Short mmCIF file of C-alpha atoms in Angstrom, two decimals:
data_model
loop_
_atom_site.label_atom_id
_atom_site.label_comp_id
_atom_site.label_asym_id
_atom_site.label_seq_id
_atom_site.Cartn_x
_atom_site.Cartn_y
_atom_site.Cartn_z
CA MET A 4 10.91 18.39 -25.95
CA GLN A 5 11.39 20.90 -23.14
CA VAL A 6 12.79 19.63 -19.85
CA THR A 7 11.20 20.78 -16.58
CA SER A 8 14.10 22.81 -15.23
CA ILE A 9 15.32 24.94 -12.32
CA VAL A 10 15.91 28.63 -13.09
CA GLU A 11 18.70 30.55 -11.36
CA GLY A 12 17.27 33.05 -8.88
CA ASP A 13 13.97 31.26 -8.27
CA TYR A 14 15.21 29.92 -4.93
CA GLU A 15 17.33 31.45 -2.18
CA HIS A 16 17.30 29.12 0.83
CA ALA A 17 16.95 25.37 1.28
CA ILE A 18 16.44 22.72 3.94
CA VAL A 19 18.25 19.38 3.83
CA GLN A 20 16.80 16.81 6.21
CA LEU A 21 18.71 13.63 7.00
CA ILE A 22 17.85 10.50 8.92
CA CYS A 23 20.95 8.40 9.58
CA LEU A 24 21.87 5.38 11.68
CA LEU A 25 25.12 5.68 13.58
CA TYR A 26 26.49 2.14 13.71
CA GLU A 27 30.08 0.97 14.10
CA GLU A 28 31.34 4.57 13.88
CA LYS A 29 29.67 5.27 10.50
CA TYR A 30 26.52 7.17 9.58
CA HIS A 31 24.32 4.96 7.39
CA LEU A 32 21.70 6.74 5.29
CA VAL A 33 18.07 6.04 6.20
CA PHE A 34 16.47 8.93 4.29
CA ALA A 35 17.44 12.34 2.90
CA SER A 36 15.74 15.19 1.08
CA ALA A 37 16.74 18.65 -0.08
CA GLU A 38 13.90 21.16 -0.40
CA LEU A 39 14.50 24.46 -2.18
CA TRP A 40 12.61 27.47 -0.82
CA PRO A 41 11.10 30.01 -3.26
CA ALA A 42 12.90 33.35 -3.16
CA GLU A 43 9.97 35.20 -1.55
CA LEU A 44 10.28 33.12 1.64
CA GLU A 45 12.47 34.14 4.56
CA ARG A 46 15.33 31.96 5.73
CA PRO A 47 13.89 29.00 7.70
CA PRO A 48 14.92 28.64 11.35
CA GLN A 49 17.46 26.12 12.58
CA GLU A 50 16.19 23.14 14.57
CA LYS A 51 18.02 20.95 17.06
CA ARG A 52 19.06 17.44 16.14
CA LEU A 53 16.99 14.53 17.47
CA SER A 54 18.14 11.00 18.22
CA GLU A 55 17.01 7.67 19.67
CA PRO A 56 19.04 4.60 20.73
CA ALA A 57 18.90 1.37 18.71
CA LYS A 58 19.91 -1.00 21.48
CA ARG A 59 18.82 -4.25 19.85
CA LEU A 60 21.29 -3.72 17.00
CA GLY A 61 24.13 -4.33 19.41
CA GLY A 62 26.96 -1.97 20.18
CA ASN A 63 26.07 1.71 20.39
CA GLY A 64 23.61 1.99 17.52
CA ARG A 65 21.67 5.26 17.40
CA ILE A 66 19.35 6.88 14.86
CA PHE A 67 19.62 10.62 14.18
CA TYR A 68 17.38 13.20 12.52
CA SER A 69 19.00 16.46 11.39
CA ARG A 70 17.79 19.53 9.49
CA TYR A 71 20.39 21.74 7.86
CA VAL A 72 19.56 25.25 6.62
CA LEU A 73 21.60 26.03 3.49
CA THR A 74 21.52 28.32 0.52
CA ALA A 75 19.74 26.92 -2.51
CA ARG A 76 23.05 26.77 -4.34
CA GLU A 77 24.68 24.77 -1.52
CA ALA A 78 21.75 22.34 -1.45
CA MET A 79 21.94 21.82 -5.21
CA ALA A 80 25.69 21.19 -4.97
CA TRP A 81 25.11 18.63 -2.19
CA TYR A 82 22.44 16.84 -4.23
CA GLU A 83 24.75 16.79 -7.25
CA ARG A 84 27.42 15.07 -5.14
CA CYS A 85 24.80 12.54 -4.01
CA ARG A 86 23.97 11.87 -7.68
CA GLU A 87 27.66 11.15 -8.20
CA GLY A 88 27.64 8.61 -5.36
CA LYS A 89 29.28 10.90 -2.79
CA PHE A 90 26.70 11.06 -0.02
CA GLU A 91 27.88 13.11 2.96
CA LEU A 92 26.67 14.87 6.06
CA LEU A 93 26.67 18.66 6.22
CA GLN A 94 27.93 21.62 8.22
CA ARG A 95 29.07 20.62 11.72
CA ASP A 96 28.72 16.93 10.85
CA ALA A 97 30.56 17.03 7.52
CA SER A 98 33.70 15.35 8.90
CA TYR A 99 31.86 12.21 10.06
CA PRO A 100 32.12 9.14 7.79
CA ALA A 101 28.84 8.49 5.94
CA VAL A 102 27.67 5.42 4.02
CA ALA A 103 24.91 5.00 1.42
CA GLU A 104 23.95 2.32 -1.07
CA PRO A 105 24.50 3.00 -4.80
CA HIS A 106 21.49 4.83 -6.22
CA LEU A 107 19.42 4.75 -9.38
CA GLU A 108 17.92 8.08 -10.47
CA GLU A 109 14.33 8.73 -11.46
CA PRO A 110 13.70 10.48 -13.81
CA PRO A 111 16.86 10.98 -15.90
CA TRP A 112 18.56 14.19 -14.81
CA PRO A 113 17.81 17.10 -15.24
CA GLN A 114 14.15 16.20 -15.69
CA LEU A 115 11.81 16.71 -12.73
CA VAL A 116 8.61 14.82 -11.98
CA VAL A 117 5.33 16.68 -11.50
CA GLY A 118 2.56 14.65 -9.89
CA THR A 119 0.91 13.41 -6.73
CA LYS A 120 2.30 9.88 -6.32
CA PHE A 121 5.39 10.78 -4.25
CA PRO A 122 4.28 10.55 -0.59
CA VAL A 123 6.77 12.95 1.04
CA SER A 124 5.87 16.63 1.16
CA GLY A 125 8.14 19.43 2.23
CA ASP A 126 7.65 22.49 4.41
CA VAL A 127 6.48 24.75 1.57
CA PRO A 128 2.70 24.44 0.96
CA SER A 129 2.82 24.16 -2.80
CA SER A 130 2.78 21.70 -5.63
CA VAL A 131 6.21 20.10 -5.95
CA ARG A 132 8.48 19.06 -8.76
CA ALA A 133 10.90 16.36 -7.69
CA HIS A 134 13.90 14.23 -8.58
CA HIS A 135 14.63 10.93 -6.84
CA LEU A 136 17.62 8.72 -6.03
CA TYR A 137 16.55 5.23 -4.94
CA PRO A 138 18.70 2.26 -3.90
CA GLU A 139 18.02 -0.89 -5.89
CA HIS A 140 17.18 -2.72 -2.65
CA VAL A 141 16.40 -1.71 0.92
CA PRO A 142 19.82 -1.48 2.62
CA PRO A 143 20.24 -4.67 4.73
CA LEU A 144 21.33 -2.77 7.84
CA ILE A 145 18.33 -0.43 7.65
CA GLN A 146 16.01 -3.39 7.11
CA LYS A 147 17.53 -5.04 10.18
CA LEU A 148 17.06 -1.82 12.15
CA PHE A 149 13.37 -1.62 11.24
CA ASP A 150 12.83 -5.34 11.94
CA LEU A 151 14.45 -5.18 15.38
CA HIS A 152 13.07 -1.73 16.23
CA PRO A 153 9.60 -1.22 14.73
CA GLU A 154 9.21 1.72 17.11
CA LEU A 155 12.19 3.42 15.44
CA ARG A 156 10.61 2.84 12.03
CA THR A 157 7.58 4.68 13.40
CA TRP A 158 9.85 7.37 14.84
CA ALA A 159 11.55 7.88 11.48
CA SER A 160 8.17 7.89 9.73
CA ASP A 161 6.96 10.63 12.05
CA ARG A 162 9.92 12.81 11.09
CA ILE A 163 8.95 12.81 7.39
CA LEU A 164 5.18 12.37 7.90
CA THR A 165 5.19 9.26 5.70
CA SER A 166 5.18 5.57 6.60
CA PHE A 167 8.33 3.58 5.87
CA GLU A 168 6.21 0.46 6.33
CA ARG A 169 3.84 1.49 3.56
CA TYR A 170 6.63 2.90 1.37
CA PRO A 171 9.65 0.63 2.03
CA GLU A 172 11.41 1.97 -1.08
CA LEU A 173 12.04 5.22 0.81
CA ALA A 174 14.63 3.50 3.03
CA GLY A 175 18.07 4.61 1.86
CA SER A 176 16.67 7.10 -0.68
CA ILE A 177 17.53 10.75 -1.44
CA HIS A 178 15.16 13.31 -2.96
CA LEU A 179 15.25 16.82 -4.39
CA LEU A 180 12.01 18.74 -3.77
CA VAL A 181 11.46 21.82 -5.92
CA PRO A 182 8.30 23.75 -4.99
CA ASN A 183 6.51 25.80 -7.62
CA PRO A 184 8.53 29.05 -7.79
CA VAL A 185 5.99 31.08 -9.78
CA PHE A 186 2.73 30.86 -7.85
CA ARG A 187 1.62 29.84 -4.38
CA SER A 188 -1.72 28.29 -5.23
CA LEU A 189 -4.06 27.42 -8.07
CA HIS A 190 -7.86 27.18 -8.01
CA MET A 191 -10.17 25.70 -10.62
CA ARG A 192 -13.94 26.04 -10.57
CA LEU A 193 -16.92 25.61 -12.83
CA HIS A 194 -18.06 28.86 -14.46
CA ILE A 195 -21.64 29.07 -15.71
CA ALA A 196 -22.43 32.13 -17.83
CA GLU A 197 -25.78 33.92 -17.93
CA ASP A 198 -26.69 32.07 -21.12
CA GLY A 199 -26.01 28.72 -19.40
CA SER A 200 -22.75 27.99 -21.23
CA GLU A 201 -20.02 26.40 -19.14
CA GLY A 202 -16.33 27.02 -18.73
CA THR A 203 -13.41 26.30 -16.42
CA ALA A 204 -12.15 29.28 -14.44
CA ILE A 205 -8.47 29.06 -13.46
CA GLU A 206 -7.02 31.48 -10.92
CA ILE A 207 -3.48 31.54 -9.58
CA THR A 208 -1.78 33.51 -6.81
CA PRO A 209 1.67 34.61 -8.06
CA ARG A 210 4.58 34.74 -5.64
CA GLU A 211 6.21 38.05 -4.83
CA GLY A 212 8.16 39.29 -7.84
CA MET A 213 6.53 36.76 -10.19
CA THR A 214 3.83 37.21 -12.82
CA SER A 215 1.29 34.98 -14.50
CA GLU A 216 1.97 36.52 -17.89
CA GLY A 217 3.15 33.95 -20.41
CA LEU A 218 2.09 30.87 -18.45
CA GLN A 219 0.22 28.39 -20.62
CA ALA A 220 -2.72 26.29 -19.45
CA THR A 221 -3.78 23.18 -21.36
CA VAL A 222 -7.25 21.98 -20.42
CA ILE A 223 -8.32 18.51 -21.59
CA GLU A 224 -11.96 17.46 -21.47
CA HIS A 225 -12.68 13.82 -20.67
CA ARG A 226 -15.93 11.99 -21.44
CA PRO A 227 -16.92 8.49 -20.31
CA THR A 228 -15.49 6.93 -23.49
CA GLY A 229 -12.42 9.14 -24.05
CA ILE A 230 -11.09 12.66 -24.68
CA SER A 231 -13.48 15.05 -26.40
CA ALA A 232 -11.49 18.31 -26.59
CA TYR A 233 -8.41 20.17 -25.45
CA GLN A 234 -7.41 23.83 -25.45
CA THR A 235 -4.17 25.68 -24.70
CA MET A 236 -4.43 29.29 -23.60
CA ALA A 237 -1.88 31.77 -22.26
CA PHE A 238 -2.26 33.95 -19.19
CA ALA A 239 -1.99 37.69 -19.56
CA ALA A 240 -0.85 39.95 -16.73
CA ALA A 241 -4.07 39.17 -14.84
CA PRO A 242 -3.76 35.84 -12.97
CA TYR A 243 -7.13 34.64 -14.23
CA LEU A 244 -8.14 32.52 -17.21
CA LEU A 245 -11.50 31.33 -18.50
CA VAL A 246 -11.56 28.27 -20.75
CA LYS A 247 -14.93 27.82 -22.46
CA HIS A 248 -16.46 24.41 -23.12
CA VAL A 249 -18.97 23.15 -25.63
CA GLY A 250 -22.05 21.97 -23.78
CA ALA A 251 -21.91 20.54 -20.27
CA VAL A 252 -18.41 19.61 -19.14
CA GLU A 253 -17.80 16.16 -17.62
CA GLU A 254 -14.19 15.85 -16.38
CA VAL A 255 -11.31 18.28 -16.75
CA GLU A 256 -7.54 17.67 -16.70
CA LEU A 257 -5.03 20.53 -16.42
CA TYR A 258 -1.39 21.04 -17.41
CA LEU A 259 0.16 24.41 -16.52
CA HIS A 260 3.39 25.14 -18.33
CA CYS A 261 6.03 27.87 -18.12
CA PRO A 262 8.10 28.56 -21.27
CA ARG A 263 11.28 28.91 -19.15
CA ARG A 264 10.69 26.35 -16.41
CA GLY A 265 8.65 23.67 -18.12
CA LEU A 266 5.71 21.92 -16.47
CA LEU A 267 4.76 23.53 -13.16
CA GLU A 268 1.42 21.95 -12.32
CA TRP A 269 -0.67 18.94 -13.29
CA GLN A 270 -4.12 18.07 -12.03
CA ALA A 271 -5.61 14.68 -12.80
CA PRO A 272 -9.00 14.41 -14.52
CA SER A 273 -11.75 15.33 -12.09
CA SER A 274 -15.36 16.41 -12.27
CA TYR A 275 -17.09 19.39 -10.71
CA MET A 276 -19.47 19.04 -7.80
CA ARG A 277 -22.92 19.85 -9.14
CA GLN A 278 -25.10 18.43 -6.39
CA SER A 279 -24.82 18.04 -2.64
CA SER A 280 -27.19 16.38 -0.23
CA ILE A 281 -27.25 16.95 3.51
CA GLY A 282 -29.02 14.77 6.04
CA ILE A 283 -29.32 15.61 9.74
CA SER A 284 -29.84 12.86 12.31
CA LEU A 285 -30.32 13.24 16.05
CA ILE A 286 -29.51 10.69 18.73
CA SER A 287 -32.75 10.19 20.63
CA SER A 288 -31.71 7.44 23.02
CA ARG A 289 -29.25 4.63 23.66
CA LYS A 290 -29.82 0.92 24.02
CA ARG A 291 -27.79 -1.47 26.16
CA ILE A 292 -27.22 -5.04 25.03
CA GLN A 293 -26.20 -7.83 27.40
CA VAL A 294 -24.47 -10.80 25.77
CA PRO A 295 -25.38 -14.19 27.34
CA GLN A 296 -22.33 -15.80 28.95
CA PRO A 297 -21.60 -19.24 30.47
CA PRO A 298 -21.86 -19.51 34.28
CA GLY A 299 -18.87 -18.01 36.05
CA THR A 300 -17.91 -15.82 33.09
CA PRO A 301 -17.76 -12.03 33.59
CA PRO A 302 -20.78 -10.30 32.01
CA GLU A 303 -20.37 -8.59 28.65
CA GLU A 304 -22.48 -5.64 27.63
CA TYR A 305 -22.27 -2.71 25.27
CA GLU A 306 -24.27 0.34 24.22
CA VAL A 307 -25.25 1.68 20.81
CA PRO A 308 -26.93 5.01 20.01
CA LEU A 309 -30.36 5.18 18.37
CA SER A 310 -30.64 7.98 15.83
CA HIS A 311 -33.48 9.31 13.71
CA LEU A 312 -33.32 11.27 10.47
CA VAL A 313 -34.93 14.66 11.08
CA SER A 314 -34.25 16.55 7.84
CA THR A 315 -32.70 16.30 4.39
CA SER A 316 -31.87 18.89 1.78
CA THR A 317 -30.39 18.77 -1.71
CA HIS A 318 -28.73 21.56 -3.66
CA ARG A 319 -28.07 21.18 -7.37
CA GLU A 320 -26.49 23.52 -9.89
CA PRO A 321 -28.68 24.18 -12.92
CA GLY A 322 -27.80 22.46 -16.17
CA GLY A 323 -25.08 19.86 -16.26
CA PRO A 324 -24.63 16.64 -18.22
CA THR A 325 -27.52 14.38 -19.09
CA VAL A 326 -28.00 11.07 -17.30
CA LEU A 327 -26.15 9.22 -20.07
CA PRO A 328 -22.57 9.92 -18.83
CA ALA A 329 -23.55 8.67 -15.37
CA ILE A 330 -25.01 5.50 -16.87
CA LEU A 331 -21.87 4.88 -18.95
CA ARG A 332 -19.57 5.43 -15.97
CA LYS A 333 -21.65 3.12 -13.80
CA ARG A 334 -21.42 0.36 -16.41
CA GLU A 335 -17.67 0.90 -16.70
CA PHE A 336 -17.33 0.69 -12.91
CA GLU A 337 -19.28 -2.57 -12.89
CA ARG A 338 -16.99 -4.01 -15.58
CA LYS A 339 -13.89 -2.99 -13.62
CA ARG A 340 -15.31 -4.59 -10.50
CA SER A 341 -16.02 -7.80 -12.39
CA ASP A 342 -12.50 -7.74 -13.86
CA GLU A 343 -11.03 -7.31 -10.38
CA ALA A 344 -13.08 -10.23 -9.08
CA GLU A 345 -11.80 -12.36 -11.95
CA ARG A 346 -8.22 -11.23 -11.29
CA LEU A 347 -8.58 -12.27 -7.66
CA GLY A 348 -10.12 -15.56 -8.70
CA GLN A 349 -13.41 -14.99 -6.92
CA LYS A 350 -15.25 -18.30 -7.34
CA TRP A 351 -18.63 -19.30 -5.91
CA PHE A 352 -19.35 -23.00 -5.46
CA HIS A 353 -22.74 -24.51 -4.56
CA ARG A 354 -23.86 -28.08 -5.17
CA SER A 355 -20.84 -28.47 -7.43
CA LYS A 356 -18.20 -30.46 -5.55
CA THR A 357 -16.68 -31.80 -8.78
CA GLU A 358 -16.20 -28.29 -10.14
CA ALA A 359 -14.67 -27.12 -6.85
CA THR A 360 -12.31 -30.10 -6.66
CA GLU A 361 -11.13 -29.65 -10.24
CA PHE A 362 -10.59 -25.93 -9.63
CA VAL A 363 -8.38 -26.56 -6.58
CA ARG A 364 -6.43 -29.32 -8.34
CA ALA A 365 -5.79 -27.00 -11.28
CA LEU A 366 -4.46 -24.33 -8.90
CA ILE A 367 -2.12 -26.80 -7.21
CA GLY A 368 -0.95 -28.00 -10.61
CA THR A 369 0.37 -24.51 -11.43
CA ALA A 370 2.76 -24.45 -8.44
CA ARG A 371 6.45 -24.38 -9.30
CA GLU A 372 7.99 -23.83 -5.86
CA ARG A 373 5.58 -24.48 -3.02
CA VAL A 374 2.10 -25.52 -2.00
CA TRP A 375 0.83 -24.92 1.52
CA ILE A 376 -2.51 -26.45 2.42
CA VAL A 377 -3.78 -25.04 5.71
CA ASP A 378 -6.95 -26.92 6.67
CA PRO A 379 -7.79 -28.13 10.20
CA TYR A 380 -9.82 -31.02 8.68
CA PHE A 381 -7.22 -32.30 6.21
CA ALA A 382 -6.55 -36.09 6.37
CA ALA A 383 -5.47 -39.00 4.15
CA PRO A 384 -8.34 -38.78 1.60
CA GLU A 385 -7.53 -35.11 0.93
CA LEU A 386 -3.87 -36.05 0.55
CA PHE A 387 -4.69 -38.13 -2.51
CA SER A 388 -7.40 -35.78 -3.75
CA PHE A 389 -5.31 -32.60 -3.66
CA ALA A 390 -1.71 -32.82 -2.41
CA LEU A 391 -0.63 -35.15 -5.24
CA ALA A 392 -1.98 -32.76 -7.90
CA THR A 393 1.38 -30.99 -8.25
CA THR A 394 2.83 -31.21 -11.76
CA HIS A 395 6.27 -29.67 -11.21
CA ALA A 396 8.87 -31.84 -9.50
CA SER A 397 10.35 -28.78 -7.78
CA ALA A 398 7.11 -27.95 -5.93
CA LYS A 399 7.26 -28.84 -2.22
CA VAL A 400 4.00 -29.45 -0.36
CA VAL A 401 3.41 -28.51 3.28
CA ILE A 402 0.14 -29.47 4.95
CA LEU A 403 -1.00 -27.92 8.23
CA THR A 404 -3.90 -29.82 9.78
CA GLY A 405 -5.54 -30.05 13.20
CA ALA A 406 -5.07 -32.67 15.91
CA SER A 407 -8.49 -32.51 17.55
CA THR A 408 -10.37 -31.78 14.31
CA ALA A 409 -8.79 -34.37 12.01
CA MET A 410 -5.88 -36.46 13.33
CA GLN A 411 -7.46 -37.88 16.52
CA ILE A 412 -10.64 -39.23 14.92
CA PRO A 413 -10.83 -42.82 13.56
CA ASP A 414 -9.54 -43.21 10.02
CA LEU A 415 -12.24 -43.45 7.35
CA VAL A 416 -10.64 -46.54 5.73
CA ASP A 417 -9.28 -48.37 8.78
CA SER A 418 -11.30 -47.44 11.85
CA THR A 419 -8.96 -49.39 14.15
CA ILE A 420 -6.37 -46.61 13.96
CA GLU A 421 -6.54 -42.84 14.12
CA ALA A 422 -6.44 -40.70 11.02
CA GLY A 423 -3.07 -39.26 12.03
CA GLU A 424 -1.38 -42.67 12.14
CA GLN A 425 -2.93 -43.64 8.80
CA LEU A 426 -1.71 -40.39 7.24
CA LEU A 427 1.81 -41.02 8.55
CA ARG A 428 1.83 -44.51 7.01
CA THR A 429 0.67 -43.07 3.69
CA LEU A 430 3.48 -40.50 3.70
CA SER A 431 6.08 -43.30 3.80
CA ARG A 432 5.33 -44.12 0.17
CA THR A 433 7.91 -43.06 -2.40
CA GLU A 434 5.62 -40.70 -4.31
CA MET A 435 4.96 -38.78 -1.09
CA GLY A 436 8.57 -37.70 -0.59
CA HIS A 437 7.85 -34.06 -1.46
CA ILE A 438 5.08 -33.74 1.14
CA GLU A 439 5.48 -32.60 4.76
CA VAL A 440 2.63 -32.62 7.28
CA LYS A 441 2.45 -30.55 10.45
CA VAL A 442 -0.20 -30.75 13.16
CA MET A 443 -1.77 -27.95 15.20
CA THR A 444 -2.03 -29.33 18.73
CA GLY A 445 -4.45 -28.51 21.52
CA ASP A 446 -8.21 -28.75 21.90
CA MET A 447 -8.73 -26.17 19.14
CA PRO A 448 -6.40 -25.61 16.16
CA THR A 449 -4.54 -22.30 15.98
CA VAL A 450 -6.06 -21.60 12.55
CA HIS A 451 -9.80 -21.66 11.94
CA ASP A 452 -10.01 -20.64 8.28
CA ARG A 453 -8.60 -22.51 5.30
CA PHE A 454 -5.75 -21.22 3.16
CA LEU A 455 -4.06 -22.46 0.03
CA VAL A 456 -0.61 -21.00 -0.75
CA ILE A 457 0.48 -21.46 -4.36
CA ASP A 458 4.01 -20.06 -4.79
CA ASN A 459 3.51 -16.34 -3.93
CA ALA A 460 -0.31 -16.33 -4.10
CA VAL A 461 -2.67 -17.07 -1.22
CA TRP A 462 -6.21 -18.36 -1.68
CA PHE A 463 -8.81 -18.18 1.06
CA THR A 464 -11.86 -20.37 1.53
CA GLY A 465 -14.33 -20.73 4.36
CA ASN A 466 -15.01 -24.42 3.64
CA SER A 467 -12.63 -27.31 4.14
CA LEU A 468 -11.33 -28.84 0.95
CA ASN A 469 -13.16 -32.09 1.69
CA SER A 470 -16.54 -30.29 1.62
CA LEU A 471 -15.91 -27.42 -0.80
CA GLY A 472 -18.78 -27.30 -3.27
CA GLU A 473 -21.17 -29.42 -1.24
CA ARG A 474 -22.50 -26.39 0.60
CA ALA A 475 -22.46 -22.81 -0.64
CA GLY A 476 -19.00 -21.31 -0.27
CA MET A 477 -16.42 -19.15 -1.96
CA MET A 478 -12.71 -19.05 -2.78
CA ILE A 479 -10.79 -15.87 -3.44
CA SER A 480 -7.15 -14.91 -3.89
CA VAL A 481 -6.15 -12.40 -1.20
CA PRO A 482 -4.86 -9.07 -2.60
CA ALA A 483 -1.91 -8.76 -0.14
CA PRO A 484 -0.52 -12.30 0.20
CA ASP A 485 2.84 -11.48 1.80
CA VAL A 486 1.28 -10.58 5.15
CA VAL A 487 -0.74 -13.81 5.22
CA VAL A 488 2.27 -15.94 4.26
CA ALA A 489 4.32 -14.37 7.06
CA GLU A 490 1.62 -15.11 9.64
CA LEU A 491 1.19 -18.69 8.42
CA GLN A 492 4.97 -19.15 8.53
CA ASN A 493 4.94 -18.06 12.18
CA ILE A 494 2.32 -20.71 12.95
CA LEU A 495 4.26 -23.39 11.07
CA ASP A 496 7.37 -22.50 13.08
CA ASP A 497 5.57 -22.40 16.44
CA LEU A 498 7.36 -25.02 18.56
CA VAL A 499 4.64 -24.95 21.23
CA ARG A 500 1.44 -25.36 19.20
CA THR A 501 2.74 -26.98 15.97
CA ARG A 502 4.55 -30.33 15.61
CA THR A 503 5.56 -32.56 12.75
CA LEU A 504 3.13 -35.40 12.09
CA ALA A 505 5.76 -38.01 13.04
CA ASP A 506 6.44 -36.32 16.40
CA TRP A 507 2.74 -35.87 17.09
CA VAL A 508 1.92 -39.55 16.35
CA ALA A 509 4.82 -40.74 18.52
CA ALA A 510 3.72 -38.51 21.41
CA ARG A 511 0.14 -39.65 20.96
CA LYS A 512 1.14 -43.33 21.25
CA THR A 513 3.30 -42.60 24.29
CA ASN A 514 0.45 -40.81 26.05
CA LYS A 515 -1.90 -43.73 25.37
CA THR A 516 0.46 -46.27 26.96
CA THR A 517 1.20 -44.26 30.10
#
């Protein structure tokens, strides 16, 4: 197996960009990359260093962004030292102490990755081969910096044109970016011959001093149910290649390989555009809507444009696949959508309270660490119906209910006391020791919707648990639970609007007697 490699002489200059946090007289790595520049490109210009204070870290914390212009050989030597665990600053800053977490490399050196999943792009407009050094965890100091200074996380993201919030694994990482040294660009298009036969035309633009001769293109044809054909052809001196297909082509995948350098380019399976439709609409007028408001409330109004379709046109290439591939892909899409709904636990309940209750109890029974029931209408009956459904002794239950919506109304069993007092009495029983209840105070609870947290999963439902299934409603597992858990945790910890049930009942009794 040939390794995707770097050939001596392909690159002359390089840019190393560093983002570091100066804290307690040491430079802590936030992000680093070394980008090699193809030999045809002139030496890039120097740029001044940028910095911002990190005052909330304490002391004299400051974040720096630096770009160093090096030779390609110097940049490779620096990256090799980073691979050996010897991260350091460069040039005028080389004497400053620098700190970085131990790194894991991806892929194994000297392999390089060719693809589109790495979010950081360099200065050279070209496809990129890359090697990565990632810390096993986000460095604690950098995480603290981003937590205390979200504006500095944005500042650092702007420097590399990629979000550290979306890609947290970039914090503390180092990367080698190796642009395609042989050609600047590659274009693929559908070729239709005079006899109607189809092919894929591949055209490249070689860099100065480079040639297309000897490059090998592997074209793989994909159909709705799998791969139907593949061909490998070599470029001659002309930077153009025509790969012929049998019948109408559906999707095409491309690998472009150099005998000396390995894989240079990969393009994922994609189809050709055979039809385009254009519709033109004109805004003819605008309408203003006034929203009715209670007396004494400022008026609310808004405008929306009214548009009318005036023309449409459709252009379609002759020939092309039959309708069958489209039908097969549509059915496959529908199956994937159904599978995703099943994965997220999408459940519709209507006139089936027993089914809904059993479903929720089964979910609670799977919990090993925690169950949070967030329901403004949760009271003693729901405690027995759901909160006791845990099967693992280690699972702790936290209930967040509403004062005005559930705790202040008369209890369903003993109408002489409020539901909150009855719930507190029930919690004194031995089998309730793993359950904690908190109350959202005020005229309206902080939370309107209902949530069920099972370990690291979060389920959402519009109906309260005591009525789920009686009227039409749905439950679904949210795809990004961490954000929801964090927001619910903030509400649980809110000392102003959230109180323990015992404190709320005591305060309620005190207020009644005064």
